[in-house]
Coordinates of N, CA and C in Angstrom, one line a residue:
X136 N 140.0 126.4 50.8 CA 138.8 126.9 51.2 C 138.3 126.1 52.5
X137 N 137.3 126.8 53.1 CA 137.9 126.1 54.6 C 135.7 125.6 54.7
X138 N 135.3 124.5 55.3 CA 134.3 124.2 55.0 C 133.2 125.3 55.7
X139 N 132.2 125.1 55.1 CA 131.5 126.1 56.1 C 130.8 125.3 57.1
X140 N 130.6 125.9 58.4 CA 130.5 125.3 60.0 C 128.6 125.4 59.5
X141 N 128.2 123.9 60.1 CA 127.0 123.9 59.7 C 126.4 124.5 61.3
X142 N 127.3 124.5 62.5 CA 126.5 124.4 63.5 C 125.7 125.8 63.8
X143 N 124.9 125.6 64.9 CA 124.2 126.4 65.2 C 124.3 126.7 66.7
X144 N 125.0 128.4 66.8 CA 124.8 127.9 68.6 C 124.1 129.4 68.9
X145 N 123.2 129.7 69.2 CA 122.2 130.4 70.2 C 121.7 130.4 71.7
X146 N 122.6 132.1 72.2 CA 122.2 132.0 73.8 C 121.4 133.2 73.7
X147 N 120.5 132.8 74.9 CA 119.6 134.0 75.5 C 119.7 134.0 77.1
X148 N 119.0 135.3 77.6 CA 119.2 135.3 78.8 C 117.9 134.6 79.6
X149 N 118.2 133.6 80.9 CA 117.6 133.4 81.7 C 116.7 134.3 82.5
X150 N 115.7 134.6 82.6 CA 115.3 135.3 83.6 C 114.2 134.8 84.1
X151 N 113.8 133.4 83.8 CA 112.9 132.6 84.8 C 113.6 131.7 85.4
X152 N 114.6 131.6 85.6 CA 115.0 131.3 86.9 C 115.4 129.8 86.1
X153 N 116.8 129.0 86.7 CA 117.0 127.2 86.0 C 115.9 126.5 86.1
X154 N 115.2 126.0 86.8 CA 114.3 125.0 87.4 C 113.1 125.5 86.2
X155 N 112.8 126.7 86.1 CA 111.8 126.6 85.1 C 112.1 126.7 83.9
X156 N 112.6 127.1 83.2 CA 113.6 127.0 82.1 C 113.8 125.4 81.9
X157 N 114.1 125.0 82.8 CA 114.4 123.4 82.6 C 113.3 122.7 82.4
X158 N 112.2 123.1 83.2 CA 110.7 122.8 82.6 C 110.3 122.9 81.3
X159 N 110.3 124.2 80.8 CA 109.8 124.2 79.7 C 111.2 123.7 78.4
X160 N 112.1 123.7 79.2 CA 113.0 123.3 77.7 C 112.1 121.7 77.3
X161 N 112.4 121.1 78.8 CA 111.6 119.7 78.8 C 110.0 119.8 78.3
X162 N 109.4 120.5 78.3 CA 107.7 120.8 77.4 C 108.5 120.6 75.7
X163 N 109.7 121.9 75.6 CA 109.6 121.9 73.9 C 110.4 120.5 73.4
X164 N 111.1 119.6 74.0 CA 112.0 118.3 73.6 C 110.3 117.2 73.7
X165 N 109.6 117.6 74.7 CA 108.3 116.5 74.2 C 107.4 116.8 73.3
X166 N 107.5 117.9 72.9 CA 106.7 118.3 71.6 C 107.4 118.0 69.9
X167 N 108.9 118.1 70.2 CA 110.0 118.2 69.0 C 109.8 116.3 69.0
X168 N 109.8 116.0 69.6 CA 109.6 114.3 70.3 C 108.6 114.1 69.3
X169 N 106.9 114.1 69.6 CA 106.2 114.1 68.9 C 106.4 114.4 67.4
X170 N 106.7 115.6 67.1 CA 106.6 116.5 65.9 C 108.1 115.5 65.2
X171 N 109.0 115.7 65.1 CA 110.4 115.4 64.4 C 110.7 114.1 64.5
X172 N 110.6 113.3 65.6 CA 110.9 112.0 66.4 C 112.0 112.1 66.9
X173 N 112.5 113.3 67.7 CA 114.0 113.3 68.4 C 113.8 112.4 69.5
X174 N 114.9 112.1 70.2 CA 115.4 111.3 71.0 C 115.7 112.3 72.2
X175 N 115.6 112.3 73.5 CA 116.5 113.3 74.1 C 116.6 112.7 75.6
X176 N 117.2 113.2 76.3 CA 117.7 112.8 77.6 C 118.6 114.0 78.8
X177 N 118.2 114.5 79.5 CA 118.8 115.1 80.8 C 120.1 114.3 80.8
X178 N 121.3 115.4 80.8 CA 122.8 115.2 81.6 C 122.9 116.1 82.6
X179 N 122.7 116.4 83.5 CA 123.0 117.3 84.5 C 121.9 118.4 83.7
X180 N 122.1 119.6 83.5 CA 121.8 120.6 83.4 C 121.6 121.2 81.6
X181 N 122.0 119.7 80.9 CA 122.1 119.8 79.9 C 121.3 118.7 79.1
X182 N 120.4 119.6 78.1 CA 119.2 118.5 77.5 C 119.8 117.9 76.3
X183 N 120.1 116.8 75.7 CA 120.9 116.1 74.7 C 119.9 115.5 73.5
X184 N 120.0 115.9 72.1 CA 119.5 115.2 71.7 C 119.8 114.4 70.3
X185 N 119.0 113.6 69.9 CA 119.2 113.4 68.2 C 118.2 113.0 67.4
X186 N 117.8 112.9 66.2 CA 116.9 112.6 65.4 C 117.6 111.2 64.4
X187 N 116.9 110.2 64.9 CA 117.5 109.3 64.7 C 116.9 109.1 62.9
X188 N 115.1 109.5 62.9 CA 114.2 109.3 61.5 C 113.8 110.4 61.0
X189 N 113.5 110.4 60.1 CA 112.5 111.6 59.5 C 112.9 112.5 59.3
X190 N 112.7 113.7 58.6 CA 112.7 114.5 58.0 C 114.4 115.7 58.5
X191 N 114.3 115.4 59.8 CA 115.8 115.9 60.5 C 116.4 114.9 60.4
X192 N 116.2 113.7 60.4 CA 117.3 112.9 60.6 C 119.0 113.1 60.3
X193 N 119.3 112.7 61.4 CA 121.0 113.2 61.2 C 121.2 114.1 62.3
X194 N 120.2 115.2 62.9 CA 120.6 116.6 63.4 C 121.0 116.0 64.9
X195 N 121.8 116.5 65.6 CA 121.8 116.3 66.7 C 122.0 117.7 68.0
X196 N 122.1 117.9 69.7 CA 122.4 119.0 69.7 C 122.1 119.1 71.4
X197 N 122.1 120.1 71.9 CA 122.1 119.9 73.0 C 121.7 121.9 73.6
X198 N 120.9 121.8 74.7 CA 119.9 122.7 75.2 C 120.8 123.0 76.9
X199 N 121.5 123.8 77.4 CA 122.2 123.8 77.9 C 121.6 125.3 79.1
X200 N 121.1 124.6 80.3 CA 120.1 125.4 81.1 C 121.5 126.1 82.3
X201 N 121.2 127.6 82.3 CA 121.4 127.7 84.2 C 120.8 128.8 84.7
X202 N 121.0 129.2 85.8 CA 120.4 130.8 86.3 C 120.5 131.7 85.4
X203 N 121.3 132.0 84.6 CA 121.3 133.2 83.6 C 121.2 133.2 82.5
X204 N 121.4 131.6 81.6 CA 121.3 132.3 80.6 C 120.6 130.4 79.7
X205 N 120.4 130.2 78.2 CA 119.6 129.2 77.8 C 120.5 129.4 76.8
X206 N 121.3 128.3 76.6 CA 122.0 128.2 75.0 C 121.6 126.6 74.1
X207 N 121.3 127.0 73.4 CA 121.2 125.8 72.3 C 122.3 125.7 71.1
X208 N 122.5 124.3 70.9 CA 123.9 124.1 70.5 C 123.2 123.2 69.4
X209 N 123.5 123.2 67.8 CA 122.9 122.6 66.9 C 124.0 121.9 65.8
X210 N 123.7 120.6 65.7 CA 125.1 120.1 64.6 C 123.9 119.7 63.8
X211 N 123.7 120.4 62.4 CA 123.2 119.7 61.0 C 123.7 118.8 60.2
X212 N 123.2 117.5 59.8 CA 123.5 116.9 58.7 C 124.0 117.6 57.1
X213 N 124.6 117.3 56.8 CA 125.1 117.6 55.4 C 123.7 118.2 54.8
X214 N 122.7 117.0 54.5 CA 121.9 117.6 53.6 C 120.9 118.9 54.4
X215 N 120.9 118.6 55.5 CA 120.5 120.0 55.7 C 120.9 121.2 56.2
X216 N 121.9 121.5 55.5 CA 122.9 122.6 55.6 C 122.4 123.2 55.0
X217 N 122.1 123.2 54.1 CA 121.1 124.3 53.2 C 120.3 125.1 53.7
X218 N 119.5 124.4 54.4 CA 118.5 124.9 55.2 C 118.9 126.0 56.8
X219 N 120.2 126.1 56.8 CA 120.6 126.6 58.3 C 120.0 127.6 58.7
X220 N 119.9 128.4 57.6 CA 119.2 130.0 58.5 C 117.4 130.0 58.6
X221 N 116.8 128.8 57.7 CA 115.5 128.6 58.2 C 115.4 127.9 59.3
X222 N 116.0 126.8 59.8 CA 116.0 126.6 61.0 C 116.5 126.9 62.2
X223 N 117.7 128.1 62.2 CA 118.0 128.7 62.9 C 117.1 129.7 63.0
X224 N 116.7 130.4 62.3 CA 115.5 131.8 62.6 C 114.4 130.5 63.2
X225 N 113.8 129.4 63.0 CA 113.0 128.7 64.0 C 113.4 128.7 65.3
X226 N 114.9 127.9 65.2 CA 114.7 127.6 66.9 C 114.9 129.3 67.6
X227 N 115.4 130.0 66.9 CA 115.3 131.5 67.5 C 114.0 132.0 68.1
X228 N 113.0 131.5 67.4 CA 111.5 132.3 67.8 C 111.4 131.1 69.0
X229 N 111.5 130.2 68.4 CA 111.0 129.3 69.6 C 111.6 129.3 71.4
X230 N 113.0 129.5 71.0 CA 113.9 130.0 72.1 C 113.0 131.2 72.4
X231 N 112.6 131.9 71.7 CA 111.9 133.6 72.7 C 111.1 133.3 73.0
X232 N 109.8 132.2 72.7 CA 108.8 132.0 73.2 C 108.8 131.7 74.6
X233 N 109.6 130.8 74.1 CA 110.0 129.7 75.7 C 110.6 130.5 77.1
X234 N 111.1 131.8 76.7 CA 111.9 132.1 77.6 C 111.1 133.5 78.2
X235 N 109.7 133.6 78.0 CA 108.7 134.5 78.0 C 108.1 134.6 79.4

Protein backbone atom coordinates (compact mmCIF):
# COMPACT_ATOMS: atom_id res chain seq x y z
CA UNK A 1 0.00 0.00 0.00
CA UNK A 2 1.64 3.01 -1.07
CA UNK A 3 1.52 6.02 1.67
CA UNK A 4 -0.82 8.67 1.03
CA UNK A 5 1.02 12.06 -0.24
CA UNK A 6 0.29 14.57 2.51
CA UNK A 7 1.28 17.50 0.17
CA UNK A 8 -0.62 20.18 -1.03
CA UNK A 9 0.08 21.84 -4.31
CA UNK A 10 -2.41 24.65 -5.66
CA UNK A 11 -2.07 26.96 -8.84
CA UNK A 12 -4.05 29.85 -9.93
CA UNK A 13 -3.84 32.28 -12.53
CA UNK A 14 -1.83 35.59 -12.23
CA UNK A 15 -3.56 38.40 -13.48
CA UNK A 16 -2.18 41.23 -11.37
CA UNK A 17 0.75 41.17 -12.72
CA UNK A 18 4.43 39.38 -10.51
CA UNK A 19 5.36 42.57 -8.62
CA UNK A 20 1.94 42.69 -7.11
CA UNK A 21 1.17 39.32 -6.46
CA UNK A 22 4.60 39.32 -4.78
CA UNK A 23 3.20 42.10 -2.68
CA UNK A 24 0.45 40.64 -1.35
CA UNK A 25 1.85 37.07 -1.14
CA UNK A 26 4.30 39.11 1.23
CA UNK A 27 0.97 40.95 3.18
CA UNK A 28 -0.43 37.05 3.66
CA UNK A 29 3.23 35.45 5.04
CA UNK A 30 3.12 38.73 7.58
CA UNK A 31 -0.19 37.92 8.74
CA UNK A 32 0.40 33.80 8.72
CA UNK A 33 3.66 35.24 10.72
CA UNK A 34 1.55 36.88 13.31
CA UNK A 35 -1.36 34.31 13.30
CA UNK A 36 0.64 30.68 13.11
CA UNK A 37 4.34 31.87 13.96
CA UNK A 38 5.74 30.81 10.40
CA UNK A 39 9.07 31.75 9.46
CA UNK A 40 9.47 32.85 5.89
CA UNK A 41 11.96 34.42 3.49
CA UNK A 42 12.16 35.58 -0.40
CA UNK A 43 14.33 33.15 -2.83
CA UNK A 44 14.12 34.85 -6.02
CA UNK A 45 10.58 34.70 -6.89
CA UNK A 46 9.79 32.13 -4.48
CA UNK A 47 8.36 32.76 -0.88
CA UNK A 48 9.72 29.83 1.61
CA UNK A 49 8.45 28.89 4.66
CA UNK A 50 8.13 26.83 8.01
CA UNK A 51 6.39 26.76 11.27
CA UNK A 52 8.86 26.12 13.53
CA UNK A 53 5.85 26.43 17.03
CA UNK A 54 2.37 26.09 17.46
CA UNK A 55 -0.40 24.69 16.42
CA UNK A 56 1.21 23.97 12.59
CA UNK A 57 4.24 23.15 13.73
CA UNK A 58 6.08 20.89 11.42
CA UNK A 59 4.25 22.37 8.16
CA UNK A 60 6.52 23.75 5.70
CA UNK A 61 6.06 25.13 1.93
CA UNK A 62 6.75 27.52 -0.47
CA UNK A 63 4.50 30.39 -2.56
CA UNK A 64 5.93 30.41 -5.91
CA UNK A 65 5.19 33.97 -7.90
CA UNK A 66 5.40 34.92 -11.87
CA UNK A 67 3.47 36.87 -14.63
CA UNK A 68 0.91 34.18 -15.04
CA UNK A 69 0.29 32.26 -12.67
CA UNK A 70 0.63 31.80 -8.19
CA UNK A 71 1.27 28.24 -7.03
CA UNK A 72 1.55 27.17 -3.44
CA UNK A 73 3.29 24.20 -2.60
CA UNK A 74 2.41 22.56 1.04
CA UNK A 75 4.37 19.59 2.98
CA UNK A 76 2.21 18.60 6.25
CA UNK A 77 3.43 17.01 9.33
CA UNK A 78 2.22 13.56 10.09
CA UNK A 79 -0.14 14.74 12.61
CA UNK A 80 -1.76 17.02 10.45
CA UNK A 81 -2.55 14.88 7.72
CA UNK A 82 -5.81 14.49 8.90
CA UNK A 83 -6.61 17.70 8.58
CA UNK A 84 -5.50 18.09 4.65
CA UNK A 85 -8.70 19.01 2.96
CA UNK A 86 -9.51 21.66 5.79
CA UNK A 87 -6.56 23.38 5.21
CA UNK A 88 -6.39 22.91 1.75
CA UNK A 89 -10.09 24.34 1.12
CA UNK A 90 -8.30 27.33 3.52
CA UNK A 91 -5.39 28.11 1.65
CA UNK A 92 -7.76 27.86 -1.49
CA UNK A 93 -10.10 30.73 -0.44
CA UNK A 94 -7.27 32.60 0.72
CA UNK A 95 -5.27 32.13 -2.58
CA UNK A 96 -8.75 33.63 -4.38
CA UNK A 97 -8.79 36.40 -2.09
CA UNK A 98 -5.39 37.42 -2.65
CA UNK A 99 -5.40 37.08 -6.32
CA UNK A 100 -8.66 39.48 -6.59
Amino acid sequence: MLPIMANISIRRPNALGKAMARQKTESLALSMEAKLGIRWHWKGDQLRFDTPRGAARGTSGTVSVDDTSVRVEIDLPLLLRGFRGAVEGKVQDELDRMLR
